[in-house]
Structure formats: C-alpha cells, structure tokens
C-alpha cells in the first residue's frame, strides 16, 4: 500500500521496504490514511519511522513523544477537514426539498387560506342546500388548489426580493437560509402563478379569473421593484387587506354560487365576514412588522412599527380588534333574524377578552422579541377561529 501511495502522490511518506530513513508525512492523503487507521501499527511518536511496522524507538525523537502526538492529532484534524462531505441519498434530498418548500409557502398563511375558502364554501352550501351537487367536489378541490398556488406565489415572490432583509428578520426562511437557491425559488413562484391562473381560467370563468389575476398583480407590486409598495405603510396594509379580506371571501362566495348554478344574492353572513376579515387583515398587515423592526430600520422600509414603535402599534392593533369584535356584537343584536345571537355575542366577547389579555402579557414581558412573536401568533389564531365560527353564526 505504501509503495502505491508514494508513486501516486510523489512525496516521501514513510519508510520503504528497503528500510531507508523516511521523510515526514506531508500529503493530505497520508493524513487521511492515518486518521482512518490504515497504518494502525504505526508508532505515532516517531516522525522518522511513522509508517514503519517496527516498534523500535528513534534516538532522534527521544524526549519529544508528547509534542509529536499533539502534532499528529492536529494534522489528522486538518486532513479530516479536507475530506468531502458525505453525499446525501435521493430520499434525503427529497425530504430536505419538501421541508424547504413547505416553509417557503409560509404555513400560517396556508392555514388561513384553506380555512377561509372552506368556511365560506360551507356557508354558501348551508344557504343553498337545494343546489348542492356532490359531483362538483373535484372542482371545489381544484379551486382550493388554485388559491393555494396564488398564496404561494405572493409569499414566495416576497421572499425572493426580501432575502437581504430576511437574513436579519427571518433567517429561518428557506431562501434566506440557503435551503432554496434563488433560481429554484424563481421556478417555484412562476410555476405556482401559472398553475393557479390556468386552473382558475379552465374551471371558474372570466369574472373569477379577473379577480384572481388582480390578486396576483397586487402581490407582485407589493414586493417587486420598482413598485415595491411594501416600503410604504399605508399602501402595504391596503394591499393585504384587499387580498385577504375582500378578494378571498367575495371571490370564493361568487365562485361557489356560480358553480352551483344559484343566483347571486348577497348574504348577511358573507357581508359580515368580508367586512370583519378586511378589518382583521388590516391588523395583521400593520402588526406583521413588529418582529421585523431591526431589518426594516436597516433597509429603510417604512412600516407602522418603525413609525410608532412596538408598544404604540401593539395597542393600536388591539384597539382595532376590540372595535371589530364590538362591531360583531352590535351587528348580531341589530339583525337577530340573520344571526344566532347567543353564539355571535358570546363568542366575540370572549375573543375580545382574549386579545386584551394577550396585550397585557406582551407589556408585562417588556415587549421582548419572544413576547412580540407570541402576540402576533395569537392574532393569527383569532383569525382562524373566526372562520371556524362562520358556518354556525
């Protein structure tokens, strides 16, 4: 083995079979052999007989055994650093991509989209039970898939253009973390937009396709230069409120009634949820930047958080949500024929109390980064709960 290695490397690495005094091992391959134990009989304390099978000592190394052992350990570590990383198998690579893609889609927004579309659909079916045709279920599933594609495009294009900011604010996101290469991220967002638009055009007609295209357009100008309207606080919250509040609810309501063949008639419950969620989406839009102030300040992104500060903005968001809940209670009391008053009043009173308690906890923890994230997550939980209530209101 030694002779073959010497001829390959071209460096003197040890004692030859003739017994000539060797040189010091100097190539990385020899160091790897040492690390892997291929020369396990070698007395590592002697640099002049390091690859020899002889166990005899060397008078030149007398008194230097300890120092040389440390030297060999260091060179072995250096050789280990030269070793190539083990290649992942196909299953590991697929699993890593799946996890990165899921994070790329921003799961909390996916949950909101699924809950919103399913809740509005359920409400329409309850109001138009005579038109129900279970043969339309596959078409409904395609509609949800189209919405998820649009959602993925909007959050994905934002990550591509926010990668520098996200390295500070959200380093766990896959593009910022290097788990998804920018080129692959571009392939994903283009595919999501094209796929969603194709599904909508093929299954839901001209009006819904135009609404869907409007949502994609607003998501684009929100993130993409030279528009990049997310830099402006008012424009940013108006876009988010429009897409998540009006377009989602009105679009799903219109699409479901059209698919059932039911005439278009405004529903009090749909009017309520559209107005309620538009206000709620406004709160999400202005509070989403609470955890991101460091990066936004560095890159001069104008948000309500950088304008008002954490404490004032959290109080503003809570005040808007409480006012929204009070409005829901008043709506139920004024329209008892259209809503289940006990549920409408009781549920929204409890939810209003919940956000007040969350705000008190935020302030008791001195607006720490962890407390801010918990407060923002609590807002999303309340958002989900509202959609869960919709079919029963």
Short mmCIF file of C-alpha atoms in Angstrom, two decimals:
data_model
loop_
_atom_site.label_atom_id
_atom_site.label_comp_id
_atom_site.label_asym_id
_atom_site.label_seq_id
_atom_site.Cartn_x
_atom_site.Cartn_y
_atom_site.Cartn_z
CA UNK A 1 0.00 0.00 0.00
CA UNK A 2 2.78 2.41 0.89
CA UNK A 3 4.61 1.91 -2.41
CA UNK A 4 1.44 2.51 -4.40
CA UNK A 5 0.63 5.64 -2.45
CA UNK A 6 4.13 7.07 -2.87
CA UNK A 7 4.02 6.60 -6.59
CA UNK A 8 0.62 8.30 -6.76
CA UNK A 9 1.41 11.23 -4.52
CA UNK A 10 5.01 11.82 -5.49
CA UNK A 11 6.00 12.71 -1.92
CA UNK A 12 8.12 10.82 0.57
CA UNK A 13 5.73 9.48 3.18
CA UNK A 14 7.42 6.82 5.20
CA UNK A 15 9.96 4.01 5.42
CA UNK A 16 10.23 1.98 2.25
CA UNK A 17 10.59 -1.76 2.15
CA UNK A 18 14.37 -1.30 1.94
CA UNK A 19 14.48 0.29 5.36
CA UNK A 20 15.73 3.71 4.25
CA UNK A 21 15.01 6.53 6.63
CA UNK A 22 11.74 8.17 5.57
CA UNK A 23 10.69 11.77 5.46
CA UNK A 24 7.90 13.42 7.40
CA UNK A 25 4.38 12.67 6.07
CA UNK A 26 3.34 15.74 4.16
CA UNK A 27 0.38 14.98 1.90
CA UNK A 28 -3.27 15.12 2.86
CA UNK A 29 -3.95 11.59 1.57
CA UNK A 30 -1.43 10.13 4.02
CA UNK A 31 -3.04 12.11 6.80
CA UNK A 32 -6.40 10.63 5.85
CA UNK A 33 -4.87 7.14 5.92
CA UNK A 34 -3.59 7.86 9.40
CA UNK A 35 -6.99 9.11 10.54
CA UNK A 36 -8.78 6.05 9.17
CA UNK A 37 -6.36 3.68 10.89
CA UNK A 38 -4.93 2.16 7.72
CA UNK A 39 -1.47 2.30 9.31
CA UNK A 40 -2.68 1.16 12.72
CA UNK A 41 0.66 -0.46 13.65
CA UNK A 42 2.50 2.83 13.26
CA UNK A 43 4.21 4.24 16.38
CA UNK A 44 2.84 7.78 16.08
CA UNK A 45 5.51 9.21 18.35
CA UNK A 46 8.31 8.89 15.77
CA UNK A 47 8.29 11.11 12.69
CA UNK A 48 11.19 9.21 11.14
CA UNK A 49 9.55 5.79 11.30
CA UNK A 50 5.91 6.84 11.20
CA UNK A 51 4.86 4.35 8.52
CA UNK A 52 7.24 1.61 9.63
CA UNK A 53 5.99 -1.62 11.09
CA UNK A 54 8.91 -1.56 13.51
CA UNK A 55 8.08 -0.80 17.14
CA UNK A 56 11.62 0.33 17.95
CA UNK A 57 12.22 3.83 19.17
CA UNK A 58 14.27 6.51 17.46
CA UNK A 59 17.10 8.29 19.22
CA UNK A 60 16.32 11.47 17.24
CA UNK A 61 12.87 11.59 18.85
CA UNK A 62 13.93 10.97 22.41
CA UNK A 63 12.03 13.25 24.78
CA UNK A 64 9.68 14.52 22.04
CA UNK A 65 6.95 11.88 22.08
CA UNK A 66 4.29 14.04 23.70
CA UNK A 67 4.89 17.01 21.41
CA UNK A 68 4.71 14.87 18.27
CA UNK A 69 1.48 13.15 19.36
CA UNK A 70 -0.17 16.56 19.52
CA UNK A 71 1.27 17.39 16.10
CA UNK A 72 -0.13 14.21 14.55
CA UNK A 73 -3.56 14.85 16.07
CA UNK A 74 -3.53 18.35 14.59
CA UNK A 75 -2.52 17.12 11.12
CA UNK A 76 -5.18 14.40 11.32
CA UNK A 77 -7.79 17.04 12.07
CA UNK A 78 -6.55 19.08 9.11
CA UNK A 79 -6.85 16.01 6.91
CA UNK A 80 -10.40 15.45 8.15
CA UNK A 81 -11.26 18.99 7.10
CA UNK A 82 -10.12 18.11 3.57
CA UNK A 83 -12.48 15.15 3.38
CA UNK A 84 -15.50 15.76 1.13
CA UNK A 85 -18.90 15.93 2.84
CA UNK A 86 -20.86 12.68 2.52
CA UNK A 87 -23.28 12.82 -0.38
CA UNK A 88 -26.96 12.76 0.52
CA UNK A 89 -29.02 10.00 -0.98
CA UNK A 90 -32.06 10.77 -3.10
CA UNK A 91 -34.51 10.23 -0.25
CA UNK A 92 -32.70 12.74 1.98
CA UNK A 93 -32.60 15.32 -0.81
CA UNK A 94 -36.31 14.91 -1.50
CA UNK A 95 -37.08 15.24 2.21
CA UNK A 96 -34.96 18.39 2.51
CA UNK A 97 -36.67 19.94 -0.51
CA UNK A 98 -40.12 19.07 0.85
CA UNK A 99 -39.36 20.75 4.17
CA UNK A 100 -37.89 23.82 2.47
CA UNK A 101 -40.85 24.09 0.10
CA UNK A 102 -43.31 23.89 2.99
CA UNK A 103 -41.53 26.72 4.79
CA UNK A 104 -41.39 28.64 1.51
CA UNK A 105 -45.22 28.54 1.38
CA UNK A 106 -45.46 30.12 4.89
CA UNK A 107 -47.73 27.57 6.64
CA UNK A 108 -49.64 30.11 8.74
CA UNK A 109 -50.88 31.84 5.57
CA UNK A 110 -51.74 28.46 4.01
CA UNK A 111 -53.90 27.59 7.01
CA UNK A 112 -55.70 30.92 6.73
CA UNK A 113 -56.38 30.41 3.03
CA UNK A 114 -57.68 26.86 3.50
CA UNK A 115 -59.87 27.78 6.46
CA UNK A 116 -61.22 30.87 4.71
CA UNK A 117 -62.14 29.11 1.47
CA UNK A 118 -63.65 26.10 3.23
CA UNK A 119 -65.65 28.21 5.70
CA UNK A 120 -67.13 30.44 3.00
CA UNK A 121 -67.94 27.39 0.88
CA UNK A 122 -69.66 25.70 3.83
CA UNK A 123 -71.72 28.81 4.50
CA UNK A 124 -72.87 29.01 0.88
CA UNK A 125 -73.82 25.32 0.90
CA UNK A 126 -75.89 25.82 4.05
CA UNK A 127 -77.71 28.74 2.46
CA UNK A 128 -78.18 26.99 -0.92
CA UNK A 129 -78.74 23.41 0.18
CA UNK A 130 -81.23 22.78 -2.63
CA UNK A 131 -78.48 23.39 -5.20
CA UNK A 132 -75.91 21.02 -3.71
CA UNK A 133 -74.32 18.68 -6.24
CA UNK A 134 -71.62 16.46 -4.77
CA UNK A 135 -70.31 15.84 -8.25
CA UNK A 136 -68.81 19.33 -8.01
CA UNK A 137 -66.46 18.27 -5.19
CA UNK A 138 -63.44 17.74 -7.51
CA UNK A 139 -63.99 21.19 -8.97
CA UNK A 140 -64.10 22.67 -5.47
CA UNK A 141 -60.81 20.94 -4.65
CA UNK A 142 -59.26 22.48 -7.76
CA UNK A 143 -60.48 25.88 -6.57
CA UNK A 144 -58.75 25.45 -3.21
CA UNK A 145 -55.59 24.32 -5.02
CA UNK A 146 -55.70 27.44 -7.21
CA UNK A 147 -55.98 29.62 -4.10
CA UNK A 148 -53.01 27.86 -2.52
CA UNK A 149 -51.00 28.43 -5.69
CA UNK A 150 -51.81 32.14 -5.58
CA UNK A 151 -50.94 32.29 -1.89
CA UNK A 152 -47.63 30.52 -2.56
CA UNK A 153 -46.76 32.90 -5.38
CA UNK A 154 -47.37 36.00 -3.26
CA UNK A 155 -45.37 34.86 -0.23
CA UNK A 156 -42.67 33.33 -2.45
CA UNK A 157 -42.00 36.40 -4.59
CA UNK A 158 -41.76 38.40 -1.38
CA UNK A 159 -39.04 36.07 -0.03
CA UNK A 160 -37.03 36.37 -3.23
CA UNK A 161 -36.90 40.16 -3.10
CA UNK A 162 -36.64 40.35 0.70
CA UNK A 163 -33.72 37.94 1.03
CA UNK A 164 -31.33 40.57 2.44
CA UNK A 165 -33.88 41.77 4.99
CA UNK A 166 -34.88 38.21 5.89
CA UNK A 167 -31.29 37.30 6.77
CA UNK A 168 -31.84 39.67 9.71
CA UNK A 169 -35.57 39.41 10.42
CA UNK A 170 -36.41 35.85 9.38
CA UNK A 171 -33.21 33.83 8.90
CA UNK A 172 -35.22 30.61 9.16
CA UNK A 173 -36.93 31.18 5.80
CA UNK A 174 -35.55 28.83 3.13
CA UNK A 175 -34.24 31.40 0.63
CA UNK A 176 -32.52 33.47 3.34
CA UNK A 177 -31.17 30.30 4.97
CA UNK A 178 -29.79 28.97 1.68
CA UNK A 179 -32.08 25.91 1.70
CA UNK A 180 -33.59 27.03 -1.63
CA UNK A 181 -31.41 28.55 -4.31
CA UNK A 182 -32.84 31.76 -5.84
CA UNK A 183 -33.05 30.12 -9.27
CA UNK A 184 -35.16 27.29 -7.86
CA UNK A 185 -37.30 29.77 -5.92
CA UNK A 186 -38.00 31.58 -9.20
CA UNK A 187 -39.03 28.31 -10.86
CA UNK A 188 -41.42 27.64 -7.98
CA UNK A 189 -43.11 31.06 -7.98
CA UNK A 190 -43.51 31.12 -11.77
CA UNK A 191 -44.94 27.61 -11.68
CA UNK A 192 -47.33 28.48 -8.85
CA UNK A 193 -48.61 31.60 -10.60
CA UNK A 194 -49.01 29.89 -13.97
CA UNK A 195 -50.61 26.80 -12.47
CA UNK A 196 -53.08 28.76 -10.35
CA UNK A 197 -54.06 31.02 -13.23
CA UNK A 198 -54.55 28.04 -15.56
CA UNK A 199 -56.73 26.21 -13.03
CA UNK A 200 -58.87 29.29 -12.48
CA UNK A 201 -59.33 30.08 -16.17
CA UNK A 202 -60.20 26.46 -17.00
CA UNK A 203 -62.76 25.98 -14.24
CA UNK A 204 -64.26 29.23 -12.97
CA UNK A 205 -64.96 31.64 -15.79
CA UNK A 206 -63.96 35.16 -16.70
CA UNK A 207 -65.04 37.08 -13.57
CA UNK A 208 -63.21 34.82 -11.12
CA UNK A 209 -60.16 34.73 -13.38
CA UNK A 210 -60.03 38.54 -13.38
CA UNK A 211 -60.31 38.62 -9.57
CA UNK A 212 -57.56 36.01 -9.32
CA UNK A 213 -55.34 38.00 -11.69
CA UNK A 214 -55.93 41.12 -9.61
CA UNK A 215 -54.73 39.27 -6.52
CA UNK A 216 -51.54 38.15 -8.31
CA UNK A 217 -50.95 41.69 -9.56
CA UNK A 218 -51.33 43.20 -6.09
CA UNK A 219 -48.99 40.57 -4.65
CA UNK A 220 -46.44 41.45 -7.33
CA UNK A 221 -46.44 45.23 -6.90
CA UNK A 222 -46.27 44.68 -3.13
CA UNK A 223 -42.82 43.06 -3.40
CA UNK A 224 -41.24 43.69 -6.81
CA UNK A 225 -39.21 46.79 -7.78
CA UNK A 226 -39.67 49.43 -8.99
CA UNK A 227 -43.08 49.43 -7.28
CA UNK A 228 -42.28 47.55 -4.05
CA UNK A 229 -45.25 49.10 -2.29
CA UNK A 230 -44.40 47.29 0.92
CA UNK A 231 -41.98 50.19 1.54
CA UNK A 232 -44.98 52.42 2.20
CA UNK A 233 -47.02 51.62 5.27
CA UNK A 234 -50.45 52.70 4.00
CA UNK A 235 -50.11 51.05 0.59
CA UNK A 236 -48.86 47.84 2.21
CA UNK A 237 -51.79 47.42 4.57
CA UNK A 238 -54.31 48.33 1.87
CA UNK A 239 -52.96 45.57 -0.40
CA UNK A 240 -53.01 42.92 2.33
CA UNK A 241 -56.48 43.93 3.49
CA UNK A 242 -57.80 43.85 -0.08
CA UNK A 243 -56.35 40.45 -0.97
CA UNK A 244 -57.01 38.63 2.30
CA UNK A 245 -60.22 40.45 3.20
CA UNK A 246 -62.21 41.25 0.07
CA UNK A 247 -60.82 39.16 -2.80
CA UNK A 248 -60.66 35.85 -0.94
CA UNK A 249 -64.13 36.00 0.62
CA UNK A 250 -66.00 37.64 -2.23
CA UNK A 251 -64.18 35.55 -4.84
CA UNK A 252 -64.92 32.21 -3.16
CA UNK A 253 -68.54 33.22 -2.49
CA UNK A 254 -69.07 34.18 -6.13
CA UNK A 255 -67.31 31.09 -7.48
CA UNK A 256 -69.27 28.65 -5.31
CA UNK A 257 -72.66 30.14 -6.16
CA UNK A 258 -71.78 30.17 -9.85
CA UNK A 259 -70.65 26.54 -9.73
CA UNK A 260 -73.89 25.51 -8.01
CA UNK A 261 -75.97 27.43 -10.52
CA UNK A 262 -77.52 29.52 -7.74
CA UNK A 263 -78.43 33.15 -8.48
CA UNK A 264 -76.15 35.79 -7.00
CA UNK A 265 -77.75 37.15 -3.82
CA UNK A 266 -75.83 38.96 -1.10
CA UNK A 267 -75.78 37.00 2.15
CA UNK A 268 -75.70 38.87 5.51
CA UNK A 269 -73.17 36.36 6.82
CA UNK A 270 -70.87 36.84 3.82
CA UNK A 271 -71.16 40.63 4.03
CA UNK A 272 -70.29 40.37 7.72
CA UNK A 273 -67.28 38.08 7.27
CA UNK A 274 -65.95 40.14 4.35
CA UNK A 275 -66.06 43.37 6.38
CA UNK A 276 -64.85 41.69 9.57
CA UNK A 277 -61.90 39.93 7.90
CA UNK A 278 -60.93 43.08 5.98
CA UNK A 279 -60.50 44.90 9.30
CA UNK A 280 -58.75 41.86 10.74
CA UNK A 281 -56.40 41.67 7.75
CA UNK A 282 -55.61 45.34 8.31
CA UNK A 283 -54.50 44.49 11.85
CA UNK A 284 -52.38 41.62 10.54
CA UNK A 285 -50.86 43.94 7.94
CA UNK A 286 -49.78 46.57 10.46
CA UNK A 287 -48.63 44.19 13.21
CA UNK A 288 -46.75 41.72 10.98
CA UNK A 289 -43.74 44.06 11.07
CA UNK A 290 -43.49 44.11 14.86
CA UNK A 291 -40.90 41.30 14.93
CA UNK A 292 -39.05 42.78 11.93
CA UNK A 293 -38.09 46.25 13.10
CA UNK A 294 -34.32 45.65 13.08
CA UNK A 295 -34.13 44.71 9.41
CA UNK A 296 -36.74 47.27 8.34
CA UNK A 297 -34.82 50.09 10.00
CA UNK A 298 -31.55 48.96 8.42
CA UNK A 299 -33.04 48.82 4.90
CA UNK A 300 -35.24 51.91 5.38
CA UNK A 301 -38.57 50.08 5.00
CA UNK A 302 -41.34 52.41 6.17
CA UNK A 303 -43.76 50.46 8.38
CA UNK A 304 -46.15 51.36 11.15
CA UNK A 305 -43.81 49.54 13.52
CA UNK A 306 -40.87 51.79 12.64
CA UNK A 307 -43.12 54.85 12.81
CA UNK A 308 -44.99 54.21 16.05
CA UNK A 309 -42.79 51.81 17.97
CA UNK A 310 -43.69 48.41 19.39
CA UNK A 311 -45.80 49.50 22.34
CA UNK A 312 -47.98 52.01 20.49
CA UNK A 313 -48.51 49.75 17.49
CA UNK A 314 -49.49 46.75 19.61
CA UNK A 315 -52.04 48.89 21.43
CA UNK A 316 -53.38 50.20 18.13
CA UNK A 317 -53.75 46.66 16.77
CA UNK A 318 -55.54 45.52 19.91
CA UNK A 319 -57.87 48.53 19.82
CA UNK A 320 -58.83 47.78 16.20
CA UNK A 321 -59.54 44.15 17.00
CA UNK A 322 -61.63 45.00 20.06
CA UNK A 323 -63.60 47.51 17.96
CA UNK A 324 -64.07 44.79 15.34
CA UNK A 325 -65.44 42.40 17.96
CA UNK A 326 -67.74 45.07 19.37
CA UNK A 327 -69.00 45.67 15.84
CA UNK A 328 -69.78 41.94 15.52
CA UNK A 329 -71.78 42.02 18.75
CA UNK A 330 -73.72 45.10 17.64
CA UNK A 331 -74.41 43.50 14.24
CA UNK A 332 -75.89 40.42 15.89
CA UNK A 333 -78.11 42.49 18.19
CA UNK A 334 -79.37 44.64 15.32
CA UNK A 335 -80.00 41.68 12.98
CA UNK A 336 -81.32 38.84 15.15
CA UNK A 337 -83.11 37.31 12.15
CA UNK A 338 -79.81 36.83 10.25
CA UNK A 339 -77.51 35.51 13.00
CA UNK A 340 -77.56 33.22 16.03
CA UNK A 341 -77.36 35.96 18.61
CA UNK A 342 -76.14 33.98 21.67
CA UNK A 343 -73.24 32.47 19.71
CA UNK A 344 -72.38 35.69 17.89
CA UNK A 345 -72.38 37.80 21.05
CA UNK A 346 -70.79 35.28 23.41
CA UNK A 347 -68.00 34.12 21.10
CA UNK A 348 -66.90 37.61 20.10
CA UNK A 349 -66.97 38.86 23.68
CA UNK A 350 -64.65 36.01 24.72
CA UNK A 351 -62.32 36.63 21.77
CA UNK A 352 -62.13 40.35 22.58
CA UNK A 353 -61.16 39.50 26.15
CA UNK A 354 -58.52 37.11 24.84
CA UNK A 355 -56.70 39.74 22.77
CA UNK A 356 -56.80 42.17 25.69
CA UNK A 357 -55.12 39.56 27.91
CA UNK A 358 -52.54 38.85 25.21
CA UNK A 359 -51.69 42.55 25.09
CA UNK A 360 -51.29 42.71 28.85
CA UNK A 361 -48.94 39.73 28.73
CA UNK A 362 -46.92 41.44 25.97
CA UNK A 363 -46.49 44.55 28.12
CA UNK A 364 -45.70 42.55 31.26
CA UNK A 365 -42.82 40.92 29.36
CA UNK A 366 -41.43 44.33 28.34
CA UNK A 367 -42.12 43.74 24.63
CA UNK A 368 -39.38 41.14 24.33
CA UNK A 369 -38.84 39.56 20.92
CA UNK A 370 -40.38 36.29 22.11
CA UNK A 371 -43.42 38.08 23.54
CA UNK A 372 -43.89 40.03 20.29
CA UNK A 373 -43.89 36.83 18.26
CA UNK A 374 -46.38 35.21 20.64
CA UNK A 375 -48.64 38.25 20.36
CA UNK A 376 -48.54 38.11 16.55
CA UNK A 377 -49.24 34.36 16.58
CA UNK A 378 -52.21 34.99 18.89
CA UNK A 379 -53.66 37.38 16.30
CA UNK A 380 -53.45 34.65 13.66
CA UNK A 381 -55.13 32.14 15.99
CA UNK A 382 -58.05 34.53 16.46
CA UNK A 383 -58.20 34.90 12.67
CA UNK A 384 -58.52 31.13 12.28
CA UNK A 385 -61.19 30.93 14.98
CA UNK A 386 -63.37 33.48 13.19
CA UNK A 387 -63.51 31.34 10.07
CA UNK A 388 -64.28 28.26 12.16
CA UNK A 389 -67.27 30.13 13.61
CA UNK A 390 -68.63 31.34 10.25
CA UNK A 391 -70.74 28.30 9.28
CA UNK A 392 -72.50 28.42 12.65
CA UNK A 393 -73.18 32.16 13.05
#
